[in-house]
Each structure stands twice: as C-alpha cells, then as structure tokens.
PDB file of N, CA and C and ligand atoms in Angstrom:
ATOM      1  N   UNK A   1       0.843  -1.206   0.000  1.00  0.00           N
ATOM      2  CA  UNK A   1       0.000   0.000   0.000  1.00  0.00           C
ATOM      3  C   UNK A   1       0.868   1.241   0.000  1.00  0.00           C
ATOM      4  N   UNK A   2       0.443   2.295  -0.535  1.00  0.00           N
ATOM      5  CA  UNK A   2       1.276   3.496  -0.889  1.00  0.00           C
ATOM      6  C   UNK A   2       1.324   4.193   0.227  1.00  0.00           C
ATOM      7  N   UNK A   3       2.194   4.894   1.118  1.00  0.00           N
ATOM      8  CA  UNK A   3       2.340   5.646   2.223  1.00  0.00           C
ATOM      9  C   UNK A   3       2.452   6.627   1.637  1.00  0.00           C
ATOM     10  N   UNK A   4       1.903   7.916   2.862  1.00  0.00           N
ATOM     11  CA  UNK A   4       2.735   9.334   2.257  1.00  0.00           C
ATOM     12  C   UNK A   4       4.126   9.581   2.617  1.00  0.00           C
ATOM     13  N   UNK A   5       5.022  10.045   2.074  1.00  0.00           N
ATOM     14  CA  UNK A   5       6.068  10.513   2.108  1.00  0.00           C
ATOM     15  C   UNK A   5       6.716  11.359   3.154  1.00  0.00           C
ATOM     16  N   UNK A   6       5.924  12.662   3.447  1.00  0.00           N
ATOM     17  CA  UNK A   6       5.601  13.706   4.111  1.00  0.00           C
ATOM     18  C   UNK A   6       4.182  13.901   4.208  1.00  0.00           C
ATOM     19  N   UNK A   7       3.993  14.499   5.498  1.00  0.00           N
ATOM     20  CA  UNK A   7       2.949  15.358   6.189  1.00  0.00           C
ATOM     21  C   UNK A   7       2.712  16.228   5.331  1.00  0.00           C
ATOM     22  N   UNK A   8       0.990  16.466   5.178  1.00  0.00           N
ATOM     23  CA  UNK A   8       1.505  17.851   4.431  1.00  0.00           C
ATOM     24  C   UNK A   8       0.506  19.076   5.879  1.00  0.00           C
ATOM     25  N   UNK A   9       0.824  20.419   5.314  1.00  0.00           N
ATOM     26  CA  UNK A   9       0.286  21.006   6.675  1.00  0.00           C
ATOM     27  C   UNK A   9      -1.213  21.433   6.665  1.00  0.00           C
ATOM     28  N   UNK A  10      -1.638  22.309   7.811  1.00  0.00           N
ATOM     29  CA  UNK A  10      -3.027  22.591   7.626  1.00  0.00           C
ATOM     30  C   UNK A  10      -2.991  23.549   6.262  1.00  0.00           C
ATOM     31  N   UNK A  11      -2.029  24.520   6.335  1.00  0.00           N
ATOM     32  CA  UNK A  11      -2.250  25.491   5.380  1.00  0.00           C
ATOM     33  C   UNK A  11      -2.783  24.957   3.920  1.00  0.00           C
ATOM     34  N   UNK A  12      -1.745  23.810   3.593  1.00  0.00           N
ATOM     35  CA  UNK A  12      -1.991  23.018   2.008  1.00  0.00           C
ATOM     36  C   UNK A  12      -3.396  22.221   2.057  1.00  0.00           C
ATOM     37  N   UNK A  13      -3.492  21.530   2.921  1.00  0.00           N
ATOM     38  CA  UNK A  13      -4.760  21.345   3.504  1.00  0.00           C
ATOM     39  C   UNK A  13      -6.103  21.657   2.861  1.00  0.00           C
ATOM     40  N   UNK A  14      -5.784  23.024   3.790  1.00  0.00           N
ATOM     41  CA  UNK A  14      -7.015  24.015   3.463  1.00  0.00           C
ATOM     42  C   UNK A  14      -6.827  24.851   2.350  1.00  0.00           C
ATOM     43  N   UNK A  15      -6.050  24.988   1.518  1.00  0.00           N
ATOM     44  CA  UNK A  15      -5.711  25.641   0.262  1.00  0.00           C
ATOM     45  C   UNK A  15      -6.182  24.660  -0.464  1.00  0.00           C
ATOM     46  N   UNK A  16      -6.285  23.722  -0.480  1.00  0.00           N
ATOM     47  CA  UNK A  16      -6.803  22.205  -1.174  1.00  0.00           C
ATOM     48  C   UNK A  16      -8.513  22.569  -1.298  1.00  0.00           C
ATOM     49  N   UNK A  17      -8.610  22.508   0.025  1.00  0.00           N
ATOM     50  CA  UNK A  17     -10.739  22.717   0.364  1.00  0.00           C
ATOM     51  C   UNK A  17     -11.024  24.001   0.461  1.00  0.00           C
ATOM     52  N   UNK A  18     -10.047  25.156  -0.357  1.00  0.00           N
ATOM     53  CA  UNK A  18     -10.337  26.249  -0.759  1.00  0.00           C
ATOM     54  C   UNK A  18     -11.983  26.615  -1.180  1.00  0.00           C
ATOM     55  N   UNK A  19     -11.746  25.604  -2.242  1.00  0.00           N
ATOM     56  CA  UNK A  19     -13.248  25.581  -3.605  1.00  0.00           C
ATOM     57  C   UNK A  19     -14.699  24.625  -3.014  1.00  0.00           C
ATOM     58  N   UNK A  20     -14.073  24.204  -1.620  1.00  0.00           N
ATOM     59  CA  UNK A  20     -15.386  23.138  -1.203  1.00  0.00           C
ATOM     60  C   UNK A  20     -16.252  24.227  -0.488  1.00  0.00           C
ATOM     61  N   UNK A  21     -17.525  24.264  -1.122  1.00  0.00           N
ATOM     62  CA  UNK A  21     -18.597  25.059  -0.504  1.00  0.00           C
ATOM     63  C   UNK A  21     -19.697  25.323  -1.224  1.00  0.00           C
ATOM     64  N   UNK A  22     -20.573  25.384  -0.616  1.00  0.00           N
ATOM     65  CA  UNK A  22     -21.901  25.368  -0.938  1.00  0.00           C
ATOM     66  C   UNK A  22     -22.225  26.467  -1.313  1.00  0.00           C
ATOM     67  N   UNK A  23     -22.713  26.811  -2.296  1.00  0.00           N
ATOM     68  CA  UNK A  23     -23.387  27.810  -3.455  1.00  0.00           C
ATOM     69  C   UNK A  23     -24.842  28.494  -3.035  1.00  0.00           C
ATOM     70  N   UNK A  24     -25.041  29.406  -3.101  1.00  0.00           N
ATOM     71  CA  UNK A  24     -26.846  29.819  -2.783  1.00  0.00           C
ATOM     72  C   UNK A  24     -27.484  29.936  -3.741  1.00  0.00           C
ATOM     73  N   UNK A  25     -28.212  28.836  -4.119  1.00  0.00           N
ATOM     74  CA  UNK A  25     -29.026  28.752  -5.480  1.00  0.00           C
ATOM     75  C   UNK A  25     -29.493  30.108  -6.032  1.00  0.00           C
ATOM     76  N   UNK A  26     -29.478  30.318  -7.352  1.00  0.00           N
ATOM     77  CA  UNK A  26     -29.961  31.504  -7.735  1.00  0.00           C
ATOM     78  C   UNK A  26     -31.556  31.355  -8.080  1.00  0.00           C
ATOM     79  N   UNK A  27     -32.287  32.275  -8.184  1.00  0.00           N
ATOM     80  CA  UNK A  27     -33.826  32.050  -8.301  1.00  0.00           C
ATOM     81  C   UNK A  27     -34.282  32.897  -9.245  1.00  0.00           C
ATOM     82  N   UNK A  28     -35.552  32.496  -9.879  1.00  0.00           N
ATOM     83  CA  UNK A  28     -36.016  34.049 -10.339  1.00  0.00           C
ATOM     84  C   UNK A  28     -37.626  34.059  -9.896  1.00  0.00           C
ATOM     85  N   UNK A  29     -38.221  34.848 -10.790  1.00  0.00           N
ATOM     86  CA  UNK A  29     -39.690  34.901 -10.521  1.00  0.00           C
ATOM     87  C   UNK A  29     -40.761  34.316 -11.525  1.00  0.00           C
ATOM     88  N   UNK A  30     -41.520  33.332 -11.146  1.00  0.00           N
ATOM     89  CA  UNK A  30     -42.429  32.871 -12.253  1.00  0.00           C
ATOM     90  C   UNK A  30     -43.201  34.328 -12.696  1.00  0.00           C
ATOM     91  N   UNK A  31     -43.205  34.107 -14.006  1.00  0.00           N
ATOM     92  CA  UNK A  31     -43.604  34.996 -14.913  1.00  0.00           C
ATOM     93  C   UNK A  31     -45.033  34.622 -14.831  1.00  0.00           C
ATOM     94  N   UNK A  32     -45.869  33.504 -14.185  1.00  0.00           N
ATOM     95  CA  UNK A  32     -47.298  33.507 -13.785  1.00  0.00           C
ATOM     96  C   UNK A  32     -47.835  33.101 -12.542  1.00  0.00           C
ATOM     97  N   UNK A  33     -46.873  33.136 -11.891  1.00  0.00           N
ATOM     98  CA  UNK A  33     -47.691  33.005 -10.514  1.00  0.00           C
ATOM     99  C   UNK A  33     -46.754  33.823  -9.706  1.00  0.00           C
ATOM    100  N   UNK A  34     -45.634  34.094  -9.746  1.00  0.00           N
ATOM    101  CA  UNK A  34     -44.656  35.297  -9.083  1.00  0.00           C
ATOM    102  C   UNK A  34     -43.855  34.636  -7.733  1.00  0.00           C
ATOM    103  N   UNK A  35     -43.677  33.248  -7.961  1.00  0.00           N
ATOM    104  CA  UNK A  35     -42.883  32.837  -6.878  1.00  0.00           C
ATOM    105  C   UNK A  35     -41.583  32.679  -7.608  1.00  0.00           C
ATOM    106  N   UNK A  36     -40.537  32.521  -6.289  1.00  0.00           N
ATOM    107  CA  UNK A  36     -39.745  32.017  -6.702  1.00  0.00           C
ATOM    108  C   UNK A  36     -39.040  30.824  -7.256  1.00  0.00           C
ATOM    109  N   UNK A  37     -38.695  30.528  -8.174  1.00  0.00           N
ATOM    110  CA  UNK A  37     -38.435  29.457  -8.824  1.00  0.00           C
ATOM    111  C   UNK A  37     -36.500  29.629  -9.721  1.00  0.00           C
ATOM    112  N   UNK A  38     -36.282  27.939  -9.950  1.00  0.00           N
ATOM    113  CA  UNK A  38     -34.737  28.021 -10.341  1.00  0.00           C
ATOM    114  C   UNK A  38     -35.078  28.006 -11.652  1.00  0.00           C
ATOM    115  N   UNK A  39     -34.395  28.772 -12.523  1.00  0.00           N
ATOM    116  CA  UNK A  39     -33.937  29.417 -13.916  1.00  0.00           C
ATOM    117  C   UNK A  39     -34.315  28.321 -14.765  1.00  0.00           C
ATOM    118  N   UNK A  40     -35.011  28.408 -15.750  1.00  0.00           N
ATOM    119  CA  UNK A  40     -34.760  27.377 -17.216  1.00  0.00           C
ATOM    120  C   UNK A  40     -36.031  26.026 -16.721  1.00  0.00           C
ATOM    121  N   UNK A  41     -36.818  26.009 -15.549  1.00  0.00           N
ATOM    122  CA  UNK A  41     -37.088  24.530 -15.219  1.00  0.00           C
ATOM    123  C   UNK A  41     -38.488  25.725 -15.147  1.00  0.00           C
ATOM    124  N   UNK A  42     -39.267  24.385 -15.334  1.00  0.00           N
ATOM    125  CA  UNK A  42     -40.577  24.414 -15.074  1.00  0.00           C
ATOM    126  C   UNK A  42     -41.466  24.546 -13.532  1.00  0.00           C
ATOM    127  N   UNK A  43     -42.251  25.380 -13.805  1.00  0.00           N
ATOM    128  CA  UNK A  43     -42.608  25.746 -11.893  1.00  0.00           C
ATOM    129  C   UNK A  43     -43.034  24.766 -11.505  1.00  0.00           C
ATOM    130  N   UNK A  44     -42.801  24.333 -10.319  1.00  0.00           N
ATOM    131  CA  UNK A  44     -43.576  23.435  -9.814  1.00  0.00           C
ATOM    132  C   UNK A  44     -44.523  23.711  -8.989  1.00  0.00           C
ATOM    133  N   UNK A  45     -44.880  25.214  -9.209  1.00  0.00           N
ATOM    134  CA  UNK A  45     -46.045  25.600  -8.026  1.00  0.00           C
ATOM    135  C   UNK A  45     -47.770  25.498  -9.139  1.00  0.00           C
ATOM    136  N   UNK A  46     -46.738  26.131 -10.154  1.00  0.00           N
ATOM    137  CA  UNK A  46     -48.447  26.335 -11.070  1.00  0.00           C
ATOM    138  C   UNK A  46     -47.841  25.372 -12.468  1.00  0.00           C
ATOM    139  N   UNK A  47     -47.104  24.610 -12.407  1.00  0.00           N
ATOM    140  CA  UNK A  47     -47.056  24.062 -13.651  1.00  0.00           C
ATOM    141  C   UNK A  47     -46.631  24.684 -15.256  1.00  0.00           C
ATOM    142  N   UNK A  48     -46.259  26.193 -15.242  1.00  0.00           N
ATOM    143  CA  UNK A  48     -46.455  26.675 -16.347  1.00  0.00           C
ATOM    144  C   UNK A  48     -44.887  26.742 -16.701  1.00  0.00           C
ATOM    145  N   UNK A  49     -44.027  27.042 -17.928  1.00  0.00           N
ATOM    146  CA  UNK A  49     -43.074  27.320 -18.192  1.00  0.00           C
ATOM    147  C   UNK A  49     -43.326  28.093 -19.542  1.00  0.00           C
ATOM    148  N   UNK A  50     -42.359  29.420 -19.820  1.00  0.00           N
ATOM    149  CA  UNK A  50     -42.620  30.372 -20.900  1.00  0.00           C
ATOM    150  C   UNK A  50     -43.840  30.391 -21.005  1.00  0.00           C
ATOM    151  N   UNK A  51     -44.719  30.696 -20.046  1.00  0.00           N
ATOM    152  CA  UNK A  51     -46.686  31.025 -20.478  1.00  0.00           C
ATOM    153  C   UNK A  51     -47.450  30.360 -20.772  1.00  0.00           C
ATOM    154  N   UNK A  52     -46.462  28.757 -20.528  1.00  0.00           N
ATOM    155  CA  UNK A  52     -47.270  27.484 -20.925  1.00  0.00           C
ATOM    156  C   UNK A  52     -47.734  26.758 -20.794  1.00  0.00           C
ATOM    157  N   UNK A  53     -48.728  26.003 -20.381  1.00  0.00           N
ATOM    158  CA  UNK A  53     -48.701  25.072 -19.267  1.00  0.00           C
ATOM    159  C   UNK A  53     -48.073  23.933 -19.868  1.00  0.00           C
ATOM    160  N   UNK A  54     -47.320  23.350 -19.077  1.00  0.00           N
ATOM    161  CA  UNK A  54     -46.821  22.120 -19.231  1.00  0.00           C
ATOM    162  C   UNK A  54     -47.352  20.575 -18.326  1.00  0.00           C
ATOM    163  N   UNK A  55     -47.340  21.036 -16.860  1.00  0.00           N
ATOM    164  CA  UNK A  55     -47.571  20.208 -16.465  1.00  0.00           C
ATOM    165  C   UNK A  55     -49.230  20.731 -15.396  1.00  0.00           C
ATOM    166  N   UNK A  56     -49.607  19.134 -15.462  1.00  0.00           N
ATOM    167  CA  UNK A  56     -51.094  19.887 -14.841  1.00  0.00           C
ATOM    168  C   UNK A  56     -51.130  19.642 -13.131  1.00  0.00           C
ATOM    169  N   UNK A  57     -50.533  20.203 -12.718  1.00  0.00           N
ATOM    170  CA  UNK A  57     -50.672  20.374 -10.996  1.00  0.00           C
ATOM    171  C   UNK A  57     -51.390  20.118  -9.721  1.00  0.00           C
ATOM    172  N   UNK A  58     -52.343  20.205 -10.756  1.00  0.00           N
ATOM    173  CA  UNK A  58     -53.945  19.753  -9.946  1.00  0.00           C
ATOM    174  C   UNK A  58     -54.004  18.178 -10.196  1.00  0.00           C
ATOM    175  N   UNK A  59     -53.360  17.513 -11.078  1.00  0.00           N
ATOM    176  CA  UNK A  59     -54.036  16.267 -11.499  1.00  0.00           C
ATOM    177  C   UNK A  59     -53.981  15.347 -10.061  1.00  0.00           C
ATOM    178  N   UNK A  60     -52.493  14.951  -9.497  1.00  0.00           N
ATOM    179  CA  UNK A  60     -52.318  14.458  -8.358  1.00  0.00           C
ATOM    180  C   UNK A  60     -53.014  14.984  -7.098  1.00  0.00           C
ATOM    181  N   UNK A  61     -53.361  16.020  -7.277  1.00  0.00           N
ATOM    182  CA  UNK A  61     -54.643  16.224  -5.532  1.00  0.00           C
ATOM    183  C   UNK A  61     -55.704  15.772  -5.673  1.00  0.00           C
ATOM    184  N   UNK A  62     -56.035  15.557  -3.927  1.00  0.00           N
ATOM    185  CA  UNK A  62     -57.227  15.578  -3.855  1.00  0.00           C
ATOM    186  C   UNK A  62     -58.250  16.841  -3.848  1.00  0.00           C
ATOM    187  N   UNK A  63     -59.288  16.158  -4.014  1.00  0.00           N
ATOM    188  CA  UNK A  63     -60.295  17.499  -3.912  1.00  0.00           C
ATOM    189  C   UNK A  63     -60.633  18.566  -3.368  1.00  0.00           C
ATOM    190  N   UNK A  64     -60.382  18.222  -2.120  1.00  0.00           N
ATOM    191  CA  UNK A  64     -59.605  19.555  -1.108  1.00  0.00           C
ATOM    192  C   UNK A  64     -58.348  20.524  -1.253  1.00  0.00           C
ATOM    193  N   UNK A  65     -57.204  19.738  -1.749  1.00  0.00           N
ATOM    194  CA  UNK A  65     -56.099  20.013  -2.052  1.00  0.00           C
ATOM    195  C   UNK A  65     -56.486  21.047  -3.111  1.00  0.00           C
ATOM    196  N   UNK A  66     -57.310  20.562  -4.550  1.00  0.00           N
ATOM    197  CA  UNK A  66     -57.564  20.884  -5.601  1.00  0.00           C
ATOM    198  C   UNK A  66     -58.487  22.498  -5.875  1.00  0.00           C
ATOM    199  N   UNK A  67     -59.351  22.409  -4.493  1.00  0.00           N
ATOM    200  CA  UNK A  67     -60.008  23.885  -4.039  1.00  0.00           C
ATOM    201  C   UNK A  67     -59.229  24.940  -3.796  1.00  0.00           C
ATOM    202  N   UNK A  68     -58.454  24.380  -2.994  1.00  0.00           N
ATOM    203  CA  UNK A  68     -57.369  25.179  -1.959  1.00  0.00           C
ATOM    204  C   UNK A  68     -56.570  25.878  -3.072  1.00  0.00           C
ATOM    205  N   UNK A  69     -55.880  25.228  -4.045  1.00  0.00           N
ATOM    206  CA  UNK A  69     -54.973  25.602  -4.947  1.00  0.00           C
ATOM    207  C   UNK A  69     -55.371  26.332  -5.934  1.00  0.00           C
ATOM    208  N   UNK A  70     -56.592  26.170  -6.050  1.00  0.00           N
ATOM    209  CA  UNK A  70     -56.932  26.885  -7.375  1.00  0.00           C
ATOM    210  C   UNK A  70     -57.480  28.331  -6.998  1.00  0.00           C
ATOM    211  N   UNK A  71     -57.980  28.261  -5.586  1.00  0.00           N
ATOM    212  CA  UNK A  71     -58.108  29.177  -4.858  1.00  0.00           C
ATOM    213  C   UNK A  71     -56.674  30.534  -5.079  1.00  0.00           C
ATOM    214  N   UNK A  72     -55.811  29.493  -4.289  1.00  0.00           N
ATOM    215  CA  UNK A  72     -54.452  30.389  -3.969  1.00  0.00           C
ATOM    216  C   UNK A  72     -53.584  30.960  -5.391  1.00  0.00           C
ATOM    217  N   UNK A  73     -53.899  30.269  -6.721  1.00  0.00           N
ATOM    218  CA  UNK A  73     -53.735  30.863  -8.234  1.00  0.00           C
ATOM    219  C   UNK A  73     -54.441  32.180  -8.373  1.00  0.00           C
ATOM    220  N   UNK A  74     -55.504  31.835  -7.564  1.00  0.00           N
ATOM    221  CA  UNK A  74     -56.349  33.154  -8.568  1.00  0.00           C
ATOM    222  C   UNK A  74     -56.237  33.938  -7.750  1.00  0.00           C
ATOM    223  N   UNK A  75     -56.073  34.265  -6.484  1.00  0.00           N
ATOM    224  CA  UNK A  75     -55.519  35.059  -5.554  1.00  0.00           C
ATOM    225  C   UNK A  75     -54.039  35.559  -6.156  1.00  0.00           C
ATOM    226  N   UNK A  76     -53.478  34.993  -6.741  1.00  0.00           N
ATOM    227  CA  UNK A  76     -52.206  35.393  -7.235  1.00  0.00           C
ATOM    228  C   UNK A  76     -52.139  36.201  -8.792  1.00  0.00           C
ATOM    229  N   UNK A  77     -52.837  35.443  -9.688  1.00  0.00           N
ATOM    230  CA  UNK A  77     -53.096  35.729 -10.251  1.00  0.00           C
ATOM    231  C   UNK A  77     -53.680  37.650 -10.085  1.00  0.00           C
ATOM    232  N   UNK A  78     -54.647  37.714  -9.598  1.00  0.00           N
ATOM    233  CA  UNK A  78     -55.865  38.745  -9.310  1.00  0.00           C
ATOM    234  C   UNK A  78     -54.323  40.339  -8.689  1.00  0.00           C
ATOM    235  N   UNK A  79     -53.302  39.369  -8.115  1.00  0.00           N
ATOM    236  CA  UNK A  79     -52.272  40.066  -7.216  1.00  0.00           C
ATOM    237  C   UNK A  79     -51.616  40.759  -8.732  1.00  0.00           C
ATOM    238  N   UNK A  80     -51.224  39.489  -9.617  1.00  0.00           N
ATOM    239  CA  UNK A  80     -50.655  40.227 -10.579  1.00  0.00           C
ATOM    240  C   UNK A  80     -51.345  41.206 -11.281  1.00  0.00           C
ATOM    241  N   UNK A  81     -52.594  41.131 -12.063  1.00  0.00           N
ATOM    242  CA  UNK A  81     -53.139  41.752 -12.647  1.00  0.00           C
ATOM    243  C   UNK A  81     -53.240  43.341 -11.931  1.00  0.00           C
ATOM    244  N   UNK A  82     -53.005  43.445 -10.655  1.00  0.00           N
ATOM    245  CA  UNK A  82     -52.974  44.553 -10.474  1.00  0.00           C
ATOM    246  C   UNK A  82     -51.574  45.511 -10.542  1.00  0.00           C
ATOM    247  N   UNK A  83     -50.471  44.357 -10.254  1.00  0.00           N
ATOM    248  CA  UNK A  83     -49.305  45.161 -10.556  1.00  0.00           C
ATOM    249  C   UNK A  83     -48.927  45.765 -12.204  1.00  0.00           C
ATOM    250  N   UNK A  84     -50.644  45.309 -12.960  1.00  0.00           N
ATOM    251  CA  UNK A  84     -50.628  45.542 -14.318  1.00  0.00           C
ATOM    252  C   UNK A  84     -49.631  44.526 -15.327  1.00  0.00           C
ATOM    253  N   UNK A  85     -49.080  43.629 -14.848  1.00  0.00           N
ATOM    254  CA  UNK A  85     -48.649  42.636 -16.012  1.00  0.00           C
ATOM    255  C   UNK A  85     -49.260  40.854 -15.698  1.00  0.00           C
ATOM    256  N   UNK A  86     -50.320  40.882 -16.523  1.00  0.00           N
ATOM    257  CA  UNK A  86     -51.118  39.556 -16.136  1.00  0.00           C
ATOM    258  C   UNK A  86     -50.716  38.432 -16.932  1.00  0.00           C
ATOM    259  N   UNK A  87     -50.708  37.339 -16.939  1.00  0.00           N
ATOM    260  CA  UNK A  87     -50.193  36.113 -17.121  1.00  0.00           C
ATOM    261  C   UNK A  87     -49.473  36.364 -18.709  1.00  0.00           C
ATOM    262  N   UNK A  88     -48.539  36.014 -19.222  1.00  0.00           N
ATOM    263  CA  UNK A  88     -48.179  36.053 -20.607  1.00  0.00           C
ATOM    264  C   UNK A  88     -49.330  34.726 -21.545  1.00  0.00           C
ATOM    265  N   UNK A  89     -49.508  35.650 -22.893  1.00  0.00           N
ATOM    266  CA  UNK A  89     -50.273  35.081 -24.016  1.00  0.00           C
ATOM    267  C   UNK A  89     -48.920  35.127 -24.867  1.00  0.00           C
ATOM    268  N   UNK A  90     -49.370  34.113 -25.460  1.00  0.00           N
ATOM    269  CA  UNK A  90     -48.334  34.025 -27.015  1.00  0.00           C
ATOM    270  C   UNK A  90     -48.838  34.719 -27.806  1.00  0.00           C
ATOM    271  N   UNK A  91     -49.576  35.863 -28.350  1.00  0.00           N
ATOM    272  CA  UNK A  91     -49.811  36.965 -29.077  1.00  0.00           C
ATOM    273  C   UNK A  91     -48.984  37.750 -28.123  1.00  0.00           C
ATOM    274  N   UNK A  92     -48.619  38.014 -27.181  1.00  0.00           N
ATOM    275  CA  UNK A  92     -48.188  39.613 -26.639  1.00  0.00           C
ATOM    276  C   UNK A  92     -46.460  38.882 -26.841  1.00  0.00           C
ATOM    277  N   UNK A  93     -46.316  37.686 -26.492  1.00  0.00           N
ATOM    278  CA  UNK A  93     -44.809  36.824 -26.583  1.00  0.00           C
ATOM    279  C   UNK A  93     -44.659  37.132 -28.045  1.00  0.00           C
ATOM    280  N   UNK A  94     -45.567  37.552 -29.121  1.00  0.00           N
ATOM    281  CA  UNK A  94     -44.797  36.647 -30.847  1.00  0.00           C
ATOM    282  C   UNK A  94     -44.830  38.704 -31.044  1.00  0.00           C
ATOM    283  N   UNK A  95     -45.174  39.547 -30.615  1.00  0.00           N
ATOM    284  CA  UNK A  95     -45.204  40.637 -30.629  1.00  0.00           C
ATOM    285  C   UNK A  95     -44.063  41.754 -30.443  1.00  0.00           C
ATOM    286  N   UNK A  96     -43.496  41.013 -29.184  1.00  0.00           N
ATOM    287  CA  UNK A  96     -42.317  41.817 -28.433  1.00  0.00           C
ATOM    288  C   UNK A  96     -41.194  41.377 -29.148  1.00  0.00           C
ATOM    289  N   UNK A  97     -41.122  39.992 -29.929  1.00  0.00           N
ATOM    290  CA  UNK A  97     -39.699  39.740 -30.655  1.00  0.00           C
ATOM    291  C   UNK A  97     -39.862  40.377 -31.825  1.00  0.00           C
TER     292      UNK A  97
HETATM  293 ZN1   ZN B 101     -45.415  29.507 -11.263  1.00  0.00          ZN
END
C-alpha cells in the first residue's frame, strides 16, 4: 500500500478545500404566478413554463387540495393583474420579438 512521504500542513490542507462550498441557489420569478423558482425549469407551483402550461398540478390532488390551490392561483393571479402585467399570451410573446 502506498504511504505518504511527508505530512503535508493545515495550510496546504485548506488551500486544497479552498473551492469546497456550498453555493446559494440563484432564483427568479415565475412569470405567472410570481414565486420564486430556479432558472430554465418548469414551476412546480403552477405548472407553467414560458406562459405554458406544461404540467397539470392539480391532477395528483385531492379534492380539497384541488379547491385550496386553485383558490391560492387566482388570488395570485388577481395580485398580478394589479401590478398591471397579467399572465403572458403568445400573441403579446410573438409581438415583443
Ligand atoms: Zn409559477
């Protein structure tokens, strides 16, 4: 089995585990429901990505669950529309390019 040679010290050590550390995810804001969410991925709060729906959110709840949520969308929703920019359409998306 290979031995070390020399000790090496704390300094080299820790000049070694310089780069070991944990990162603080970056976030942005869903463009339809206004939470925070990670860059490029699909929300997982409302299902939508680029104005779209992709995935349907509601399918896995129950019926309670399913009140509650659709509840807390349109409450959000109703939040945006007042800050004056309401959910993106692909007419206002094929417009701006
Ligand atoms: Zn969302």
């Amino acid at each position: 089995m290979a031995v070390p040679t020399q000790r090496h010290t704390k300094s080299r050590r820790n000049k070694r585990r310089m780069h070991i550390f944990l990162r603080t995810p970056v976030f942005v804001k869903c463009s339809k429901c206004g939470r925070a969410i990670l860059p490029h991925q699909v929300c997982p709060h409302c299902g939508y990505y680029k104005g779209v729906e992709v995935i349907d959110v509601l399918k896995k709840l129950s019926e309670k669950e399913k009140k509650k949520k659709r509840k807390e969308m349109k409450l959000k929703e109703a939040e945006q529309a007042k800050e004056g920019r309401g959910p993106l359409s692909l007419s206002k998306l094929s417009r701006s390019s």
